[in-house]
Short mmCIF file of C-alpha atoms and ligand atoms in Angstrom, two decimals:
data_model
loop_
_atom_site.label_atom_id
_atom_site.label_comp_id
_atom_site.label_asym_id
_atom_site.label_seq_id
_atom_site.Cartn_x
_atom_site.Cartn_y
_atom_site.Cartn_z
CA MET A 1 114.16 106.46 121.40
CA ASN A 2 112.47 104.01 119.46
CA GLU A 3 108.92 102.80 119.85
CA ASP A 4 110.30 99.97 122.32
CA SER A 5 112.02 102.55 123.72
CA ARG A 6 115.74 100.50 123.05
CA PRO A 7 117.99 103.29 121.23
CA ALA A 8 118.06 103.38 117.33
CA THR A 9 121.09 101.22 116.08
CA VAL A 10 123.04 101.02 113.45
CA ARG A 11 125.34 97.76 113.05
CA VAL A 12 128.42 99.57 111.06
CA PHE A 13 131.58 98.19 109.35
CA ILE A 14 135.23 100.63 107.89
CA ALA A 15 135.75 98.57 104.50
CA LEU A 16 137.99 98.98 101.42
CA ALA A 17 136.19 97.14 97.81
CA PRO A 18 137.86 96.12 94.68
CA PRO A 19 137.01 97.78 91.66
CA ASP A 20 134.79 95.98 89.38
CA HIS A 21 137.17 95.14 86.94
CA ALA A 22 138.58 93.07 89.96
CA LYS A 23 135.44 91.84 90.79
CA GLU A 24 134.87 90.27 87.52
CA GLU A 25 138.28 88.44 86.75
CA LEU A 26 137.03 86.10 90.55
CA GLU A 27 133.76 86.22 89.85
CA HIS A 28 134.39 84.99 86.28
CA ALA A 29 136.65 81.97 88.21
CA LEU A 30 133.64 81.77 90.47
CA ARG A 31 130.84 80.92 88.29
CA PRO A 32 131.88 76.73 87.97
CA ALA A 33 131.40 76.70 91.86
CA TYR A 34 127.86 78.50 92.48
CA GLY A 35 126.85 75.38 89.81
CA THR A 36 128.32 73.36 91.58
CA HIS A 37 127.25 74.41 94.91
CA PRO A 38 124.15 76.34 94.79
CA ARG A 39 123.60 75.59 98.49
CA MET A 40 126.20 78.13 99.78
CA ARG A 41 125.57 81.58 100.84
CA TRP A 42 126.72 83.49 98.52
CA ASN A 43 128.13 87.15 99.13
CA ARG A 44 125.99 89.22 95.96
CA VAL A 45 129.20 90.61 93.97
CA GLU A 46 128.29 94.57 94.68
CA ASP A 47 128.44 93.79 98.47
CA TRP A 48 131.74 92.52 98.66
CA HIS A 49 133.99 94.02 100.95
CA ILE A 50 137.61 93.88 102.88
CA THR A 51 137.11 94.69 106.07
CA LEU A 52 139.33 97.49 108.24
CA ALA A 53 137.40 97.07 111.78
CA PHE A 54 133.77 96.10 112.34
CA LEU A 55 132.74 98.44 114.90
CA GLY A 56 128.76 96.61 115.21
CA GLU A 57 125.85 98.59 116.85
CA LEU A 58 126.68 101.79 116.78
CA ARG A 59 124.11 104.05 118.31
CA VAL A 60 122.37 106.31 115.29
CA GLU A 61 124.01 109.62 117.15
CA THR A 62 127.41 108.21 117.55
CA VAL A 63 127.76 107.74 113.34
CA PRO A 64 127.80 111.44 112.12
CA ALA A 65 130.88 112.26 114.32
CA LEU A 66 132.61 109.18 112.41
CA ARG A 67 132.67 111.51 109.06
CA PRO A 68 134.97 113.74 109.53
CA LEU A 69 137.55 111.28 111.29
CA LEU A 70 137.42 108.91 108.63
CA ALA A 71 137.78 111.65 105.83
CA ASP A 72 140.33 113.11 107.12
CA LEU A 73 141.93 109.60 108.08
CA ALA A 74 141.61 109.11 104.59
CA ALA A 75 143.14 111.90 103.06
CA THR A 76 146.40 111.12 105.12
CA HIS A 77 146.62 107.88 103.72
CA ARG A 78 148.02 106.59 100.43
CA PRO A 79 145.68 104.47 98.45
CA PRO A 80 147.11 100.39 99.06
CA ARG A 81 147.74 99.06 96.02
CA LEU A 82 145.72 95.11 96.11
CA ALA A 83 145.28 92.21 94.43
CA LEU A 84 142.79 89.22 94.76
CA ARG A 85 144.70 85.95 95.13
CA GLY A 86 144.44 82.66 96.17
CA SER A 87 141.30 81.33 98.55
CA GLY A 88 141.25 79.59 102.08
CA ASN A 89 137.90 79.70 104.54
CA PHE A 90 137.94 79.88 108.11
CA ASP A 91 136.17 77.33 110.32
CA ASP A 92 135.08 75.13 107.52
CA ARG A 93 132.35 77.38 106.56
CA VAL A 94 133.96 80.67 105.53
CA LEU A 95 134.80 80.91 102.30
CA TRP A 96 137.10 83.79 101.04
CA SER A 97 138.94 85.28 98.52
CA GLY A 98 143.14 85.98 99.53
CA ILE A 99 144.88 89.70 99.54
CA ASP A 100 147.92 90.27 97.83
CA GLY A 101 149.95 94.01 97.06
CA GLU A 102 150.62 95.85 99.30
CA LEU A 103 149.99 94.61 103.24
CA ASP A 104 152.43 96.43 105.15
CA GLU A 105 150.05 99.16 104.28
CA LEU A 106 147.32 97.57 103.69
CA HIS A 107 148.03 96.98 108.33
CA ALA A 108 148.53 99.95 109.00
CA LEU A 109 146.26 101.33 107.51
CA ALA A 110 143.56 98.81 109.38
CA ALA A 111 145.54 99.54 112.49
CA ASP A 112 144.91 103.81 111.84
CA VAL A 113 141.40 103.19 111.27
CA ARG A 114 140.95 101.10 113.83
CA ALA A 115 143.09 103.65 116.42
CA ALA A 116 141.24 106.67 115.22
CA VAL A 117 138.00 105.40 116.11
CA ARG A 118 138.94 104.16 119.46
CA ASN A 119 140.80 107.37 120.21
CA HIS A 120 137.15 108.84 119.49
CA GLY A 121 135.91 107.08 122.68
CA VAL A 122 133.64 104.23 120.13
CA ASP A 123 134.72 101.03 121.68
CA PHE A 124 134.18 97.80 119.52
CA ALA A 125 135.26 94.25 120.13
CA GLU A 126 138.60 93.75 118.23
CA ARG A 127 139.63 91.18 116.13
CA PRO A 128 142.89 90.31 114.96
CA PHE A 129 143.04 91.92 110.77
CA ARG A 130 143.57 89.18 108.69
CA PRO A 131 143.29 90.57 105.36
CA HIS A 132 140.04 88.77 103.42
CA LEU A 133 137.41 89.14 101.12
CA THR A 134 134.30 86.58 102.45
CA LEU A 135 132.50 85.38 99.21
CA ALA A 136 130.27 82.63 100.93
CA ARG A 137 129.28 80.87 104.58
CA ALA A 138 128.36 77.13 104.18
CA ARG A 139 124.91 76.21 105.27
CA ARG A 140 124.62 74.08 108.64
CA GLY A 141 126.42 70.76 108.48
CA ASP A 142 128.31 71.28 105.41
CA LEU A 143 131.71 70.87 106.25
CA THR A 144 133.31 70.60 102.83
CA SER A 145 131.59 73.07 100.56
CA ALA A 146 133.65 75.75 101.92
CA GLY A 147 137.43 73.77 101.46
CA GLU A 148 136.23 72.08 98.14
CA ILE A 149 135.74 75.54 96.51
CA ALA A 150 139.11 77.02 97.95
CA THR A 151 140.90 74.13 96.13
CA GLY A 152 139.31 75.22 93.22
CA LEU A 153 140.42 78.53 93.80
CA ALA A 154 143.56 78.41 94.81
CA GLY A 155 145.33 78.88 91.54
CA PHE A 156 143.45 82.26 91.16
CA SER A 157 145.55 85.19 90.83
CA GLY A 158 144.07 88.72 90.14
CA GLY A 159 145.74 92.12 88.96
CA GLY A 160 146.79 94.51 90.82
CA TRP A 161 144.87 97.78 91.63
CA PRO A 162 144.73 100.57 94.09
CA ALA A 163 141.96 100.84 97.05
CA ALA A 164 140.94 104.40 95.42
CA ARG A 165 138.13 104.48 99.04
CA LEU A 166 137.60 103.96 102.50
CA HIS A 167 133.91 103.17 102.91
CA LEU A 168 132.01 103.54 106.13
CA VAL A 169 129.06 100.66 106.12
CA GLY A 170 125.90 99.86 106.90
CA SER A 171 124.99 96.28 107.53
CA ASN A 172 120.82 94.79 108.48
CA ALA A 173 122.24 91.81 109.58
CA GLY A 174 120.58 90.54 112.59
CA ARG A 175 117.07 92.17 111.28
CA GLY A 176 114.77 89.64 110.06
CA SER A 177 115.34 86.41 108.47
CA GLY A 178 116.23 87.94 105.13
CA PRO A 179 119.29 88.20 102.83
CA ILE A 180 122.33 90.78 104.72
CA HIS A 181 122.43 93.75 102.43
CA TYR A 182 124.98 96.47 102.62
CA ARG A 183 125.25 99.88 102.13
CA ASP A 184 127.38 102.93 101.26
CA ILE A 185 127.26 105.43 104.27
CA GLU A 186 129.34 106.93 102.69
CA ALA A 187 132.92 106.53 100.82
CA TRP A 188 135.79 108.97 100.99
CA PRO A 189 138.90 108.95 99.04
CA LEU A 190 142.44 108.26 99.76
CA GLY A 191 144.90 110.85 99.62
CA ASP A 192 148.30 111.22 98.95
CA GLY A 193 149.78 110.24 101.84
CA ARG A 194 151.17 113.74 103.36
CA THR A 195 149.37 114.50 106.36
CA MET A 196 146.65 116.88 106.89
CA GLY A 197 146.95 120.75 106.97
CA THR A 198 149.80 121.37 104.12
CA PRO A 199 149.35 123.39 102.80
CA GLY A 200 148.76 123.63 98.66
CA PRO A 201 150.42 125.24 95.92
CA ASP A 202 147.63 128.42 95.88
CA ALA A 203 147.24 128.54 100.19
CA GLY A 204 148.87 131.79 100.61
P1 2AM B 1 133.95 88.33 107.79
O1 2AM B 1 134.00 89.15 105.80
O2 2AM B 1 134.94 87.54 107.90
O3 2AM B 1 132.87 87.71 107.61
C1 2AM B 1 130.06 92.57 108.06
O4 2AM B 1 129.59 91.84 109.12
C2 2AM B 1 131.72 92.31 108.39
O5 2AM B 1 132.49 92.10 109.40
C3 2AM B 1 132.41 90.99 106.97
O6 2AM B 1 132.95 91.22 106.51
C4 2AM B 1 132.60 90.67 108.34
O7 2AM B 1 133.75 89.36 108.11
C5 2AM B 1 132.88 91.52 109.17
N1 2AM B 1 133.00 91.38 110.95
C6 2AM B 1 134.11 91.01 111.24
N2 2AM B 1 134.35 91.05 112.74
C7 2AM B 1 132.86 90.98 112.37
C8 2AM B 1 132.07 90.17 113.44
N3 2AM B 1 132.43 90.07 115.67
N4 2AM B 1 130.73 89.72 113.08
C9 2AM B 1 130.26 90.43 112.69
N5 2AM B 1 130.60 90.41 111.06
C10 2AM B 1 132.00 90.82 111.61
#
């Protein structure tokens, strides 16, 4: 328990992240909008990610048990090959980049992550998985900027990349009035698609 006797919690989600070269391509295409729409609340490029499962506030003692679960899950899934492509918005407020590539594999990975966490006994509110990478949020009352920027980015089509790692991420959202930052709690390399326990060439 912390000072005010509420249990200590941490806000966490599980995500994939594009490599730097893919982010640079999109950042380049986005640069004019940074100038024309300075009032958008732009996410930091280092925070860009594709959320697979948002777990919300977990008690801190829940987190260590997720590590082996996610490590195993990562090892048994192949990295989906993805690309950043096109743009859109949710509710005229949330500006996002679209995701292209091996979307069946991406949906399967998100479903497996969610099932593993839930089967482990961690309850969380599930939204349908809509692959996207959030770039910015419009301020209250601004119902035009997100759509304008998305229209400008509609033709963007970045190069493909394998999503190499599964990230367990902590967020400071809801803690004070400062900007939202994310930090990796841990990240595991995605594997070769074989099930765990398959003996390697050196086994036995
Ligand atoms: P977003 O990218 O569409 O905003 C951390 O907040 C991440 O978890 C964000 O990428 C956010 O999605 C995602 N997320 C999913 N469900 C959420 C929820 N109910 N509240 C906050 N973030 C959520």
